[in-house]
Short mmCIF file of C-alpha atoms and ligand atoms in Angstrom, two decimals:
data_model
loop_
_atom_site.label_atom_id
_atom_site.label_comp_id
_atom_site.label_asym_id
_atom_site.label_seq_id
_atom_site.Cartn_x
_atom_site.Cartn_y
_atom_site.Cartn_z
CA UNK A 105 74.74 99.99 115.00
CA UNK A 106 77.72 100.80 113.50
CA UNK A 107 78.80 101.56 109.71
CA UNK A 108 82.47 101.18 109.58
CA UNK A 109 84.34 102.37 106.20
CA UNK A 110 87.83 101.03 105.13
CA UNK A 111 89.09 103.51 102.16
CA UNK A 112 92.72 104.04 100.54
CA UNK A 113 94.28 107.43 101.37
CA UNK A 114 96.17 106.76 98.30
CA UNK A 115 96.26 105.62 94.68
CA UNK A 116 95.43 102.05 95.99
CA UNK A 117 96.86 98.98 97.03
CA UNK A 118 97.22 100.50 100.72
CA UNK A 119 96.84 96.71 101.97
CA UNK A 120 93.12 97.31 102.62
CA UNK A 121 92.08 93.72 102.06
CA UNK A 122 93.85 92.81 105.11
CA UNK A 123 92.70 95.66 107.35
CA UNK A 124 88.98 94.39 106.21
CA UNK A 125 90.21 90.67 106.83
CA UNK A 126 90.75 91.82 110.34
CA UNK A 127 88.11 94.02 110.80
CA UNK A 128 85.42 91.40 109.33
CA UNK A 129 85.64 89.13 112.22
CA UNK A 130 83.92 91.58 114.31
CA UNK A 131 81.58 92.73 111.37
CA UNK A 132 78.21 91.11 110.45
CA UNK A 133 77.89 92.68 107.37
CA UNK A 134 80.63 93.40 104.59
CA UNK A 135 80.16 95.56 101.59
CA UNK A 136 81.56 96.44 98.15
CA UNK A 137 80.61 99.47 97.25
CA UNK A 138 82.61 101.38 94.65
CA UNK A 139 84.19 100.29 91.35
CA UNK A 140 84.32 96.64 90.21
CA UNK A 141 87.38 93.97 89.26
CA UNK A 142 89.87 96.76 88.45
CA UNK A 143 90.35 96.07 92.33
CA UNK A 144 93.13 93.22 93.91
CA UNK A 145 92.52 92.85 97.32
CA UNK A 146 95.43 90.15 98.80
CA UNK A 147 94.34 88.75 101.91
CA UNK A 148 96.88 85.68 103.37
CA UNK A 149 95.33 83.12 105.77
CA UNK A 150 97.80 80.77 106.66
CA UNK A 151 99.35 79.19 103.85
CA UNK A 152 96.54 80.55 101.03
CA UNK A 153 96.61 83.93 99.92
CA UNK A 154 93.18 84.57 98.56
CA UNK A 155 93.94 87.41 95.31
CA UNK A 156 89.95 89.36 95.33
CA UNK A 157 88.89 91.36 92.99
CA UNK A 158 84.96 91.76 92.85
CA UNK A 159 83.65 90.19 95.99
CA UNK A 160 84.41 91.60 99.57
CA UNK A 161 87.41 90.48 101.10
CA UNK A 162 85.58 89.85 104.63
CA UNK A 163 83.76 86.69 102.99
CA UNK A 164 86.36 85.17 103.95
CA UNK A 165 84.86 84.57 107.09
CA UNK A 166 82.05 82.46 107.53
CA UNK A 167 79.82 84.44 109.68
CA UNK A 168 79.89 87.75 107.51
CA UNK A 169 77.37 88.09 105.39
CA UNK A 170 78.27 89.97 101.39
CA UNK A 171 77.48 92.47 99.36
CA UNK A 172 77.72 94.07 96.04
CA UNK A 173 76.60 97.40 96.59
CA UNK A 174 74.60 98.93 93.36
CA UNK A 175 77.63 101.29 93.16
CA UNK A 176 78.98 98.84 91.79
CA UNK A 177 80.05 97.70 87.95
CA UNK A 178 79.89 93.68 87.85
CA UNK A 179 81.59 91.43 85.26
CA UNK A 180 79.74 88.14 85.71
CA UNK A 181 82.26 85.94 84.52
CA UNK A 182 84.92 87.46 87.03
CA UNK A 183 82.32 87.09 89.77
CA UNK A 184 81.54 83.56 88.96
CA UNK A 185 85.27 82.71 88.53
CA UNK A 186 85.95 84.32 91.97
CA UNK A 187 83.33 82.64 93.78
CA UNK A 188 84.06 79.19 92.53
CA UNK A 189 87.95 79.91 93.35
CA UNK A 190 86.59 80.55 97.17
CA UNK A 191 84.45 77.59 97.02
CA UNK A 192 87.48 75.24 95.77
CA UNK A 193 89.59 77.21 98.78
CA UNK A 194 86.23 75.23 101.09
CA UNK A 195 84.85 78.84 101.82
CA UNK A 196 81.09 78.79 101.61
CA UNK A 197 79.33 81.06 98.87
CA UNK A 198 75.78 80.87 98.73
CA UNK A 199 72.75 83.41 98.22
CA UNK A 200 72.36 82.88 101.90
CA UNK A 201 75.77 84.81 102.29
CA UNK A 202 76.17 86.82 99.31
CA UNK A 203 73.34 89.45 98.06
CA UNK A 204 74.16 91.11 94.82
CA UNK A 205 72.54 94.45 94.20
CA UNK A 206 69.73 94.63 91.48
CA UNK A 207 70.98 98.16 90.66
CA UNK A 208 74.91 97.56 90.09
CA UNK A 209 75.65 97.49 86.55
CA UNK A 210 76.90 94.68 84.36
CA UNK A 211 80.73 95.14 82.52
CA UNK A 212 80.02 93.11 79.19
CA UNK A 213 82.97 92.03 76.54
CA UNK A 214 81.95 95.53 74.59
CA UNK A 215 82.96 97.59 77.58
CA UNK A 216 86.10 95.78 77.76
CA UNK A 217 86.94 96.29 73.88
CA UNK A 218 85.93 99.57 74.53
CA UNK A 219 88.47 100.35 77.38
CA UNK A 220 90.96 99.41 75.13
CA UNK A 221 90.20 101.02 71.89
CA UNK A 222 90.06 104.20 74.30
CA UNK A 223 93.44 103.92 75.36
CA UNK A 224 95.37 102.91 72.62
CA UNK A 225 92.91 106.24 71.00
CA UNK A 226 94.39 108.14 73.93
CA UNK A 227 98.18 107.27 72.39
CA UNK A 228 100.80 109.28 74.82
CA UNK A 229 97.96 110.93 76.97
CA UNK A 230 97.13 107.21 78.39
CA UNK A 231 95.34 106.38 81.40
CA UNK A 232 96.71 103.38 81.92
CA UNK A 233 93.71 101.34 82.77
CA UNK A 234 93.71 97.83 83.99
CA UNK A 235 91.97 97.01 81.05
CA UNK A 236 88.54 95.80 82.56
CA UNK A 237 86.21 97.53 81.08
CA UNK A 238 85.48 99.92 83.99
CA UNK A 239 85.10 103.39 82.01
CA UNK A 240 83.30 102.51 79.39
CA UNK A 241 80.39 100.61 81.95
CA UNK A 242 80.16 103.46 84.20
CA UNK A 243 79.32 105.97 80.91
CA UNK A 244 77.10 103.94 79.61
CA UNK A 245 75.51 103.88 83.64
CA UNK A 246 75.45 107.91 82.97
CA UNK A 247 74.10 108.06 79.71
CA UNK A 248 71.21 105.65 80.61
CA UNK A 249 71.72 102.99 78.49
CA UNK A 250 73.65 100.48 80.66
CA UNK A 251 72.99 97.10 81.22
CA UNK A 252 71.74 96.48 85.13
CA UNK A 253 72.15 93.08 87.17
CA UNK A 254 68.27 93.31 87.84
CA UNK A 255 68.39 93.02 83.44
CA UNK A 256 69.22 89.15 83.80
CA UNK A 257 66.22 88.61 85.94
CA UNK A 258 64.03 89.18 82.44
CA UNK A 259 65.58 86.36 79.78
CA UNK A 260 64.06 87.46 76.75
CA UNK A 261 64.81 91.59 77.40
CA UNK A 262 67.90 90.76 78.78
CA UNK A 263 69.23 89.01 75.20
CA UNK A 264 66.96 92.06 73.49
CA UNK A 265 69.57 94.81 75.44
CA UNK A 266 72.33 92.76 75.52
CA UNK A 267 71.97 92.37 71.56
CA UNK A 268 71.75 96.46 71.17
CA UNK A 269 74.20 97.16 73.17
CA UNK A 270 76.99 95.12 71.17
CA UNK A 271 75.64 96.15 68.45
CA UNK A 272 76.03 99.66 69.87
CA UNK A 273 79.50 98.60 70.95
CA UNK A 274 80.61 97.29 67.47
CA UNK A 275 79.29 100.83 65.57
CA UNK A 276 81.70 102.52 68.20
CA UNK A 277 84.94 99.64 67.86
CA UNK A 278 84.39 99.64 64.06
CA UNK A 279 83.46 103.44 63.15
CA UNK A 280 85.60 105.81 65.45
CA UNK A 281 88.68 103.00 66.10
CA UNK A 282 89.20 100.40 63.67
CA UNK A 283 88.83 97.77 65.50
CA UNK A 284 87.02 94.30 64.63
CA UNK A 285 83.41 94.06 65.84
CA UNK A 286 82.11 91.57 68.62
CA UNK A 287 80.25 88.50 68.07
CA UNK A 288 76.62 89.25 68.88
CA UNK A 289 75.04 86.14 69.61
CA UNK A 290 77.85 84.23 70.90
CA UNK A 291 78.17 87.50 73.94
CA UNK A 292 74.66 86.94 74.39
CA UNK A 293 74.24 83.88 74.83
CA UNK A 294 76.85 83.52 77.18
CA UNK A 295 75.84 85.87 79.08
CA UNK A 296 71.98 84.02 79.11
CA UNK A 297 74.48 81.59 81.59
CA UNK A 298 75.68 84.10 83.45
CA UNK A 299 71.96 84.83 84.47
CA UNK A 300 70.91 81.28 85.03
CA UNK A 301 73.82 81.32 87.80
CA UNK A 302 73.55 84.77 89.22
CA UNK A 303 70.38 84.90 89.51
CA UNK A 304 69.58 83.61 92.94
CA UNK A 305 71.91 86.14 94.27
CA UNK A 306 69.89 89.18 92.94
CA UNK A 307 68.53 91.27 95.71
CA UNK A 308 68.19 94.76 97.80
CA UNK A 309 71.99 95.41 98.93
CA UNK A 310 70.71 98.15 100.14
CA UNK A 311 67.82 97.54 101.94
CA UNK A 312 70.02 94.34 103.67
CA UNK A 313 72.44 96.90 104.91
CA UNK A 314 70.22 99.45 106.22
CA UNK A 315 68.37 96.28 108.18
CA UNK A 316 71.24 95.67 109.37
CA UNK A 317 72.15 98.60 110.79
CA UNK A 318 68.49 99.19 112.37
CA UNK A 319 69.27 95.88 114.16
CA UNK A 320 72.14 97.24 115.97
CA UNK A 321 74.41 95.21 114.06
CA UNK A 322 77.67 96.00 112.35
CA UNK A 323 78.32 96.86 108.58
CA UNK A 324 81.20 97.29 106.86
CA UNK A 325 82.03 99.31 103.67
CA UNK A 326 85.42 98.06 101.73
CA UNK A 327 86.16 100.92 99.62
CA UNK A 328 88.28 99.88 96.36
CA UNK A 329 91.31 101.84 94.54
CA UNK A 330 91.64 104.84 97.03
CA UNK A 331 91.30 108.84 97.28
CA UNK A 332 93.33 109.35 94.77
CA UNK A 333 91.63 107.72 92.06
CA UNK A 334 88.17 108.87 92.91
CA UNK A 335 86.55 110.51 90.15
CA UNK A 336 85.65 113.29 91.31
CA UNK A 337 88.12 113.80 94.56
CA UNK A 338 91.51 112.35 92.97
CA UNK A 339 94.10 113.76 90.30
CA UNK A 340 91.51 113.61 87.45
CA UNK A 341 91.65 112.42 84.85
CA UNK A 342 93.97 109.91 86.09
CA UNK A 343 91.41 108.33 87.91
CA UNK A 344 89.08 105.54 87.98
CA UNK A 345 85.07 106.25 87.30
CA UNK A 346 83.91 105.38 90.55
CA UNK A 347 83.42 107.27 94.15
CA UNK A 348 86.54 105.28 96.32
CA UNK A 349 85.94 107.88 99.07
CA UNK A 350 83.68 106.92 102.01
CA UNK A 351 80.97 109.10 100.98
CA UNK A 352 80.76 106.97 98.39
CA UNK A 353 79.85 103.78 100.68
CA UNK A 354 75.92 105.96 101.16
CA UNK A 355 75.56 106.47 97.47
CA UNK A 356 77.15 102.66 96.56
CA UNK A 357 75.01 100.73 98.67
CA UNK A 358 72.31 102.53 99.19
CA UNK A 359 71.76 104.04 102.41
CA UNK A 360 70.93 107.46 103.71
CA UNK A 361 73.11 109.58 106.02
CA UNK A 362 73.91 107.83 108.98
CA UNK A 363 72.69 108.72 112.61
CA UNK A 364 74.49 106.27 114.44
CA UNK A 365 78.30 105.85 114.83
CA UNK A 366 80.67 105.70 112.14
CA UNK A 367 84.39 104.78 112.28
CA UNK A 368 86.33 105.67 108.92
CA UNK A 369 89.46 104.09 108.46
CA UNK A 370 91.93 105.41 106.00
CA UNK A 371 94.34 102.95 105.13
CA UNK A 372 97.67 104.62 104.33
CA UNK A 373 101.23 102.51 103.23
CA UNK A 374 104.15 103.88 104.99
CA UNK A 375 105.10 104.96 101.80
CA UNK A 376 103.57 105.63 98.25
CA UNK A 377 102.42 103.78 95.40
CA UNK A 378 100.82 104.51 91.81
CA UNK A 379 100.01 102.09 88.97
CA UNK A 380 99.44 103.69 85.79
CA UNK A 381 100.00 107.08 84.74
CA UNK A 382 99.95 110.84 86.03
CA UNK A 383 101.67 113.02 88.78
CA UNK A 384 103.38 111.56 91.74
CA UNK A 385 105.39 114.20 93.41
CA UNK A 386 107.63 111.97 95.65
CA UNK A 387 108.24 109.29 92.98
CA UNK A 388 111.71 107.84 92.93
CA UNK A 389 113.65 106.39 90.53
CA UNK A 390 116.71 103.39 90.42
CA UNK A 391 117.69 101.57 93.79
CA UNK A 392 115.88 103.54 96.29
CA UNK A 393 112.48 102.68 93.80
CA UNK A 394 114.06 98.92 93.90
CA UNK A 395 114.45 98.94 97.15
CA UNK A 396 110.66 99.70 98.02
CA UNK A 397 108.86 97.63 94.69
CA UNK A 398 110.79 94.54 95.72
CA UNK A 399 111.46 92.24 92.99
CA UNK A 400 108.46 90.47 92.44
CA UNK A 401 109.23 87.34 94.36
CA UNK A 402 106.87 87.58 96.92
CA UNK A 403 103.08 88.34 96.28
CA UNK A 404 103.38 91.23 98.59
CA UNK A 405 105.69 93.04 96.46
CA UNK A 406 104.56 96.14 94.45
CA UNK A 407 103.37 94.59 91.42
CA UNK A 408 99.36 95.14 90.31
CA UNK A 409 97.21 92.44 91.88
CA UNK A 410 94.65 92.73 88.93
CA UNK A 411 97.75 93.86 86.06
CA UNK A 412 100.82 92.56 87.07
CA UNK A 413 102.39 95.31 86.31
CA UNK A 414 104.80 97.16 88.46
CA UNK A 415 104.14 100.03 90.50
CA UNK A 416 105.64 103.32 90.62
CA UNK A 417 106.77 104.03 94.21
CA UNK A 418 108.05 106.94 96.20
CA UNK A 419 107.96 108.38 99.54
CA UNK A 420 104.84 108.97 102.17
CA UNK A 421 103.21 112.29 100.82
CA UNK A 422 101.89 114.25 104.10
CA UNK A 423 99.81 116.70 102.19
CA UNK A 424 97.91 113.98 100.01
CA UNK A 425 97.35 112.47 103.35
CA UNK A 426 96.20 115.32 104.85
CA UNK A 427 93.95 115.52 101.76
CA UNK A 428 92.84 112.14 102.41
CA UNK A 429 91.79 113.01 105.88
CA UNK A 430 89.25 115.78 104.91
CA UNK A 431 87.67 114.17 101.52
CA UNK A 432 86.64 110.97 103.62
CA UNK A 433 86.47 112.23 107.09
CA UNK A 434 88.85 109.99 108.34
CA UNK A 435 89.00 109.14 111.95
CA UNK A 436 92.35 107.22 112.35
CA UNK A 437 94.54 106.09 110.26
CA UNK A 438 96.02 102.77 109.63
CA UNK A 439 99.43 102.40 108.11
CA UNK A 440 100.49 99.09 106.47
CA UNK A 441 103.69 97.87 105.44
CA UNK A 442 106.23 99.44 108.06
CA UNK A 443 108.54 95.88 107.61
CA UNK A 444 109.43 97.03 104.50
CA UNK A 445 111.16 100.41 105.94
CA UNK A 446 113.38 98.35 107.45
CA UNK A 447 117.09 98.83 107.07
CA UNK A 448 116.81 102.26 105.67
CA UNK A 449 119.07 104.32 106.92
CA UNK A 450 117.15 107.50 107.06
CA UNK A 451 112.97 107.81 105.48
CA UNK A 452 111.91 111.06 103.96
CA UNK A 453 108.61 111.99 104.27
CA UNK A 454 107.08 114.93 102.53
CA UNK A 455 105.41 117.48 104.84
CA UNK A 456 104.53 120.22 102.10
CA UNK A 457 104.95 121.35 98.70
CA UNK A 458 107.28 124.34 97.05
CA UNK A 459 105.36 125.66 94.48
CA UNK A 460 106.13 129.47 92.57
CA UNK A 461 108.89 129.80 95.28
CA UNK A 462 107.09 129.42 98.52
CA UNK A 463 106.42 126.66 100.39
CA UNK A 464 102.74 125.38 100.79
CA UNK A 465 100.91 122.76 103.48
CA UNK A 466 98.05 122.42 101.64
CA UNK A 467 96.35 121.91 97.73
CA UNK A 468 95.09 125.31 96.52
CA UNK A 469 92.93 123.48 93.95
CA UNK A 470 92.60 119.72 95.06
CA UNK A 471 95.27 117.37 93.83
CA UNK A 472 94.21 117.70 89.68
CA UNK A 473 97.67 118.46 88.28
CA UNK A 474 99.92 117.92 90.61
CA UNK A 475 102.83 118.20 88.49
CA UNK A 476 103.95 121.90 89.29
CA UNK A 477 104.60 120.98 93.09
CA UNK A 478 108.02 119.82 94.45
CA UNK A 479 107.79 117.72 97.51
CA UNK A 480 109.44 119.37 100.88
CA UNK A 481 110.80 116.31 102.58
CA UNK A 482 111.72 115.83 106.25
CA UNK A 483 114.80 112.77 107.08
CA UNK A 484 113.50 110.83 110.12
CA UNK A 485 115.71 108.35 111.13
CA UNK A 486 115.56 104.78 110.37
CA UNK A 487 115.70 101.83 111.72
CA UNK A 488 117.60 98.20 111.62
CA UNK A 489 115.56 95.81 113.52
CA UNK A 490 113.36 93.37 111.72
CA UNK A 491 109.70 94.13 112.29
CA UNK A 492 107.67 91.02 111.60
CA UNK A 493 108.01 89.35 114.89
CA UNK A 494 106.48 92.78 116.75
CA UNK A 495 103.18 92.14 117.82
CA UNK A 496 103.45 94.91 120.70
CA UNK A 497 103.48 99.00 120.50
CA UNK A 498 105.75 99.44 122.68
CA UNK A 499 108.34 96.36 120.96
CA UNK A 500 108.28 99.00 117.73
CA UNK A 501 112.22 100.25 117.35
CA UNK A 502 111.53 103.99 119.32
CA UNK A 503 112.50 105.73 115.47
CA UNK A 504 109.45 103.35 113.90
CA UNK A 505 107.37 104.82 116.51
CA UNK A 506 108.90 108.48 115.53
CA UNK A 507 107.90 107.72 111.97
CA UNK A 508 104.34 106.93 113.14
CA UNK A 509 104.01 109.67 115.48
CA UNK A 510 105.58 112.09 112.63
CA UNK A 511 102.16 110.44 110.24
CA UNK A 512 99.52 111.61 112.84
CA UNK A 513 100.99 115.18 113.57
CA UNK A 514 101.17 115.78 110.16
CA UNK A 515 97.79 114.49 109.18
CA UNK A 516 96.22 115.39 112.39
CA UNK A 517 94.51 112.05 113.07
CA UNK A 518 95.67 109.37 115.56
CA UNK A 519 97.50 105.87 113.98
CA UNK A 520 95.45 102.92 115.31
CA UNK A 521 97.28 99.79 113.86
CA UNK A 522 100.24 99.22 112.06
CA UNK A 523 100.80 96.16 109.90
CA UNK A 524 104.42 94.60 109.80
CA UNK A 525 104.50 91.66 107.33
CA UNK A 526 101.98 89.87 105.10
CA UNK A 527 100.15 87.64 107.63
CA UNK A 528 96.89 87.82 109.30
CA UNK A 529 98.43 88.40 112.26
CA UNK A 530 101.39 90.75 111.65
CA UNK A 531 99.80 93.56 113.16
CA UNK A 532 99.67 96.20 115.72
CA UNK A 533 97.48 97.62 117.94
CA UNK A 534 98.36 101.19 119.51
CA UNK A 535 96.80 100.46 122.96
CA UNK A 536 95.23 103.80 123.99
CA UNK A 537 96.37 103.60 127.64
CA UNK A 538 99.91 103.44 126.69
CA UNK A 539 102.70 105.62 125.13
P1 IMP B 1365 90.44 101.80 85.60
O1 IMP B 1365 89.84 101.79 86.95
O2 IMP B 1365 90.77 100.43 85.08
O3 IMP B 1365 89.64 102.62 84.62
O4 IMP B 1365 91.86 102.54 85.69
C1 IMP B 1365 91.98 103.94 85.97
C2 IMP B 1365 93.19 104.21 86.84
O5 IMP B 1365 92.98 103.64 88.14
C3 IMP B 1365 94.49 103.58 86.33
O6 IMP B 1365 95.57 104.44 86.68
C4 IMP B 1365 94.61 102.29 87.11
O7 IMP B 1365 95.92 101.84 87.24
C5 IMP B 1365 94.04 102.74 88.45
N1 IMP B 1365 93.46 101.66 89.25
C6 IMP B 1365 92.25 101.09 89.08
N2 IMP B 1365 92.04 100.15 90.02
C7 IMP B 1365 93.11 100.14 90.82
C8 IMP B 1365 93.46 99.42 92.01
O8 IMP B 1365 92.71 98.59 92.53
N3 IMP B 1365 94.69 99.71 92.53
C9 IMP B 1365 95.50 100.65 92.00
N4 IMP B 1365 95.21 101.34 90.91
C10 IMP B 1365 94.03 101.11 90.31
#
């Protein structure tokens, strides 16, 4: 048995999708655990990038079997969208593949009007949510009155809560922000379809992945977002409301503390992204930003999967990562996008912070506000050479190696793979027995 984690050591969009493409073909099991369609995982096969946002990106192949861990918070339509966009791509998506757990909860129209009443409420203090209703279905989880997958199995109670909780919804949209009510009947109705599909998928995530892992077999958990956003680990409140970090994998799908191995993978770009608003110490600004967003032309440029919207980007921050490391208990590292680094002439990275006039390695309270700190950067050099054809360690220019050598020293774990363009098999393996 094995439980093998995939998490962002970032704000998200590290390029996990592909790391779990390539680690699902050894898997038997692959899991969602944390968060719902605010995620964009990109995987490319070929000629067809596949754009996920609720189901895990390992479905993808045909042996591994899916789920939606109860961590989870599920817009039905999106999920029924998504699945009939793999089955038009010819991938299989039955209940005999895909388990859905009874304990995830559902994200309904009102939690989307919600999430955006709250925002444009929150006026220059803005999150800057993708809009999917995540918040608002993940307080209604905590305050108990949230509507569960399991819900759909019961028609007649389902319409009953669904009916409330508009109502509910529309007392909130209409009394505190202005905003027109919901249609009642027509939400809850349509969501009566949502259960006639869904429901043969309805089942014990949980209890699938623990079997699983009794059998000797291998499960994998796909975090979404990353560290950063983690609600109660990342630079609150610019976060999402889910647990990201792999800790949250046990609580999100169900299973108790492993005894058997575990390999957790942090999945780190070679440099650093944010979408939406707060801190980002090593954010730049004009061509160098240009220079790392792209323009938009390719899918792989940094523009939201799920928003569109571009990110803000900036150099590789060393003592987030190092952060990263001890929040998940990461034990190597995976850095994506290297290609893109080509042609620099030199890469900063940042290896601490100054902060009241002395220079510090480490967070003294977590990364919360991270605006006082000023990023201490080191200049490695860069390189010319064009990096998608590498497919070999040792075929890395000896300064991209430098650059990946400088990323484990500084966050004390070893750098397994590095990825050097968009396809499946634009990667590389650090082979143990070499350099
Ligand atoms: P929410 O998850 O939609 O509530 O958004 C909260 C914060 O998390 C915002 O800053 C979003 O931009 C960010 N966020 C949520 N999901 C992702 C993701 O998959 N990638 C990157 N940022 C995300």
């Amino acid at each position: 048995m094995t439980l093998e984690i995939v998490v962002g050591t970032q704000w998200g969009d590290e390029g996990k999708g592909r790391i779990v493409d390539l680690l699902a073909a050894q898997a038997d099991v692959v899991a969602r655990y944390n968060g719902g369609d605010n995620a964009g995982h990109t995987v490319t096969v070929g000629s067809q990038t596949f754009k996920l946002h609720l189901l895990p990106s390992g479905l993808i192949h045909p042996h591994a079997l899916g789920l939606l861990g109860n961590g989870m918070v599920i817009n039905p339509a999106s999920l029924i969208q998504e699945m009939e966009m793999l089955r038009a791509a010819g991938i299989q998506v039955d209940p005999r593949r895909l388990v859905i757990s009874y304990a995830a909860h559902l994200i309904t129209p009102g939690h989307k009007a919600l999430d955006r009443a709250l925002e444009s409420a929150r006026g220059a203090g803005l999150i800057g949510t993708t809009g999917r209703g995540i918040g608002p279905a993940y307080t209604d989880k905590a305050a108990r009155r949230g509507l569960r997958v399991l819900d759909m199995l019961d028609p007649a109670e389902f319409r009953r809560k669904m009916r409330r909780h508009i109502h509910d919804v529309n007392q909130q949209l209409q009394g505190l922000y202005a905003a027109e009510p919901l249609e009642v009947e027509a939400i809850a109705a349509e969501f009566e379809g949502y259960a006639v599909q869904l429901k043969p998928y309805i089942g014990d995530a949980g209890a699938r992945a623990a079997d699983a892992l009794a059998a000797g077999k291998r499960v994998l958990g796909e975090g979404a977002q990353g560290t950063l956003l983690d609600l109660d680990q990342g630079t609150y409140p610019f976060v999402t409301s889910s647990t990201p970090t792999a800790p949250g994998v046990l609580t999100g799908l169900g299973l108790g503390i492993p005894h058997g191995p575990v390999r957790v993978i942090g999945v780190t770009k070679s440099f650093q992204t944010r979408v939406g608003a707060g801190p980002f110490p090593t954010e730049v600004q004009g061509a160098a930003a240009e220079r790392l967003r792209g323009t938009g032309a390719n899918p792989w440029d940094e523009y939201g999967t799920t928003t569109g919207r571009p990110r803000r980007v900036g150099w590789l921050d060393g003592v987030l990562l190092r952060y990263a490391v001890r929040v998940n208990g990461l034990t190597e590292l995976m850095v994506t996008k290297l290609d893109v680094l080509s042609g620099l002439p030199a890469i900063p990275i940042c290896t601490a912070y100054r902060y009241q006039g002395r220079q510090i390695e480490d967070l003294p309270l977590g990364p919360s506000d991270l605006s006082p700190f000023e990023p201490v950067c080191q200049e490695l050099p860069g390189w010319q050479e064009n990096l998608g054809p590498v497919r070999a360690w040792g075929e890395l220019p000896t300064a991209a190696r430098a650059y990946l050598d400088k990323i484990a020293e500084i966050s004390g774990v070893p750098v397994s793979l590095v990825s050097v363009g968009p396809e499946r098999d634009q990667v590389v393996l650090k082979e143990k027995d070499r350099d």
